[in-house]
mmCIF file of C-alpha atoms in Angstrom:
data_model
loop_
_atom_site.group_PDB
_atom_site.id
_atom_site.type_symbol
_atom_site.label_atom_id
_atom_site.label_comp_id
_atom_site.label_asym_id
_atom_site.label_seq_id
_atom_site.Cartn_x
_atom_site.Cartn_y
_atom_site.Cartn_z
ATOM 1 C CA UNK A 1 28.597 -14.246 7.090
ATOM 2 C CA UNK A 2 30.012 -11.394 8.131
ATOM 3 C CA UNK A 3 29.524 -10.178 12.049
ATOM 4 C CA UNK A 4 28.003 -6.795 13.402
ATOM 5 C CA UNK A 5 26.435 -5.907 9.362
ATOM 6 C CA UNK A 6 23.207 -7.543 9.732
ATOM 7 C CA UNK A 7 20.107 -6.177 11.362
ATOM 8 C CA UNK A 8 18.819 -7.844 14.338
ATOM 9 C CA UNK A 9 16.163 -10.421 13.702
ATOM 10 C CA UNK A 10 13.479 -10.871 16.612
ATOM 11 C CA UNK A 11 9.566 -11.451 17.165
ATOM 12 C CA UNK A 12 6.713 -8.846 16.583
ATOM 13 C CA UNK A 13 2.909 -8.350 16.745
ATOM 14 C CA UNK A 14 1.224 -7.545 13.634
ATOM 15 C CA UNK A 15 -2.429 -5.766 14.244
ATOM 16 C CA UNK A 16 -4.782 -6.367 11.214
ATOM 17 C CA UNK A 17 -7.031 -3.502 10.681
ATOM 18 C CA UNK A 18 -10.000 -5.689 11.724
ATOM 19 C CA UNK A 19 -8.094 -6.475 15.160
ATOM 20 C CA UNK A 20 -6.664 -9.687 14.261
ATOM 21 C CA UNK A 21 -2.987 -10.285 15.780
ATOM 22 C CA UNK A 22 -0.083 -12.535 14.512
ATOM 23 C CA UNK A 23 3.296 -13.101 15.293
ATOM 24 C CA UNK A 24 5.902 -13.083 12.732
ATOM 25 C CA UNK A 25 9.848 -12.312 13.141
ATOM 26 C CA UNK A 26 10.928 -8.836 11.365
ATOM 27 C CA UNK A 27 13.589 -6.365 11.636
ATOM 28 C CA UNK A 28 11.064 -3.878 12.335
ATOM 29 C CA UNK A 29 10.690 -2.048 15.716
ATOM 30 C CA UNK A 30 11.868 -4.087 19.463
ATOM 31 C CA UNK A 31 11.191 -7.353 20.441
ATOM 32 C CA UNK A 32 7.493 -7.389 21.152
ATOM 33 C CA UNK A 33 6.576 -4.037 19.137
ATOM 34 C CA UNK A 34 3.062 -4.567 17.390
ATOM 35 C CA UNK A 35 3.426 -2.943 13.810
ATOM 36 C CA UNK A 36 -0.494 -1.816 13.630
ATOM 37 C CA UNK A 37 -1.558 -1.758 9.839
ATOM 38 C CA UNK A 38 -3.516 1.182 8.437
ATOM 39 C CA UNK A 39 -4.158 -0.605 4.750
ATOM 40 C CA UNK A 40 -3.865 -4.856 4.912
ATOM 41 C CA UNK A 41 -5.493 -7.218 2.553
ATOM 42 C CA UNK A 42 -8.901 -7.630 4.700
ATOM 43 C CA UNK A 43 -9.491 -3.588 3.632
ATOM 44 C CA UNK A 44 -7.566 -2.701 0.626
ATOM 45 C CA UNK A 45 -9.747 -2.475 -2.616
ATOM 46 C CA UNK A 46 -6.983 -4.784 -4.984
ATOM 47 C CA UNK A 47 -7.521 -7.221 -2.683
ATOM 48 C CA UNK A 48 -11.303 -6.664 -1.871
ATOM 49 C CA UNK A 49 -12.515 -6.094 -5.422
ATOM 50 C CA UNK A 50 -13.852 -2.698 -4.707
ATOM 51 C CA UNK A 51 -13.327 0.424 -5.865
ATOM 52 C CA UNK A 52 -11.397 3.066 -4.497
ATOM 53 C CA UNK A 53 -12.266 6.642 -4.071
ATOM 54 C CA UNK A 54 -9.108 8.037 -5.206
ATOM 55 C CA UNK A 55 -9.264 6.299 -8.665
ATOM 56 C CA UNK A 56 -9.747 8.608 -11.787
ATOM 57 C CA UNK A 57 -12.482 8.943 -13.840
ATOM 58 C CA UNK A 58 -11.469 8.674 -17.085
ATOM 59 C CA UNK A 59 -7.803 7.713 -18.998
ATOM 60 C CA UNK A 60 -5.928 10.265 -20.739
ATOM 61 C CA UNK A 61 -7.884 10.144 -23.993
ATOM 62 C CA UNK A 62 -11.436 10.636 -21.840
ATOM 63 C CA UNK A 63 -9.949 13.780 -20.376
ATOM 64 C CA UNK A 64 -8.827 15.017 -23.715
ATOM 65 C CA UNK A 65 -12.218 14.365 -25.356
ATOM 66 C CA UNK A 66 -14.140 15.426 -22.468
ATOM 67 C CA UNK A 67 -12.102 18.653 -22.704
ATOM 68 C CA UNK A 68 -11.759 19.466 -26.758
ATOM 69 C CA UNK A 69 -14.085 16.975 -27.764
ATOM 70 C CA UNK A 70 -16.505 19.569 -29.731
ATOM 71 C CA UNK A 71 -13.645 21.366 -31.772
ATOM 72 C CA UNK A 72 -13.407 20.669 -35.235
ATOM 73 C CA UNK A 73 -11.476 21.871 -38.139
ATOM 74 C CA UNK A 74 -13.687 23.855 -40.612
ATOM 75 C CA UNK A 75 -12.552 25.073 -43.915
#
């Protein structure tokens, strides 16, 4: 392994967005940093099962046939 390449390894605080703390090592931040999360698996709607606001409301198709859905081709 190569010396002076490799970031340095060390102990942090990660803050749950319900205020739950853990310790993990990570080559984020200073020894003793606490990474607080904004979106973590106890709020996040892939993980929850809800559904998010910012989802759309319709596929590709939907919007199509929501937009030109009464034109038709007369002779």
């Amino acid at each position: 392994m190569k010396k002076d390449i490799h970031p340095d390894y060390h102990m942090i605080k990660v803050q749950m967005t319900d205020g739950t703390v853990f310790e993990t090592r990570s080559t984020w931040g200073k020894e003793g940093d606490t990474l607080q999360l904004d979106i973590d698996p106890t709020s996040h709607p892939a993980w929850t099962g809800g559904r998010g606001t910012m989802l759309d409301s319709g596929g590709r198709v939907a919007q199509f046939n929501k937009r030109f859905g009464g034109l038709t081709l007369k002779k």
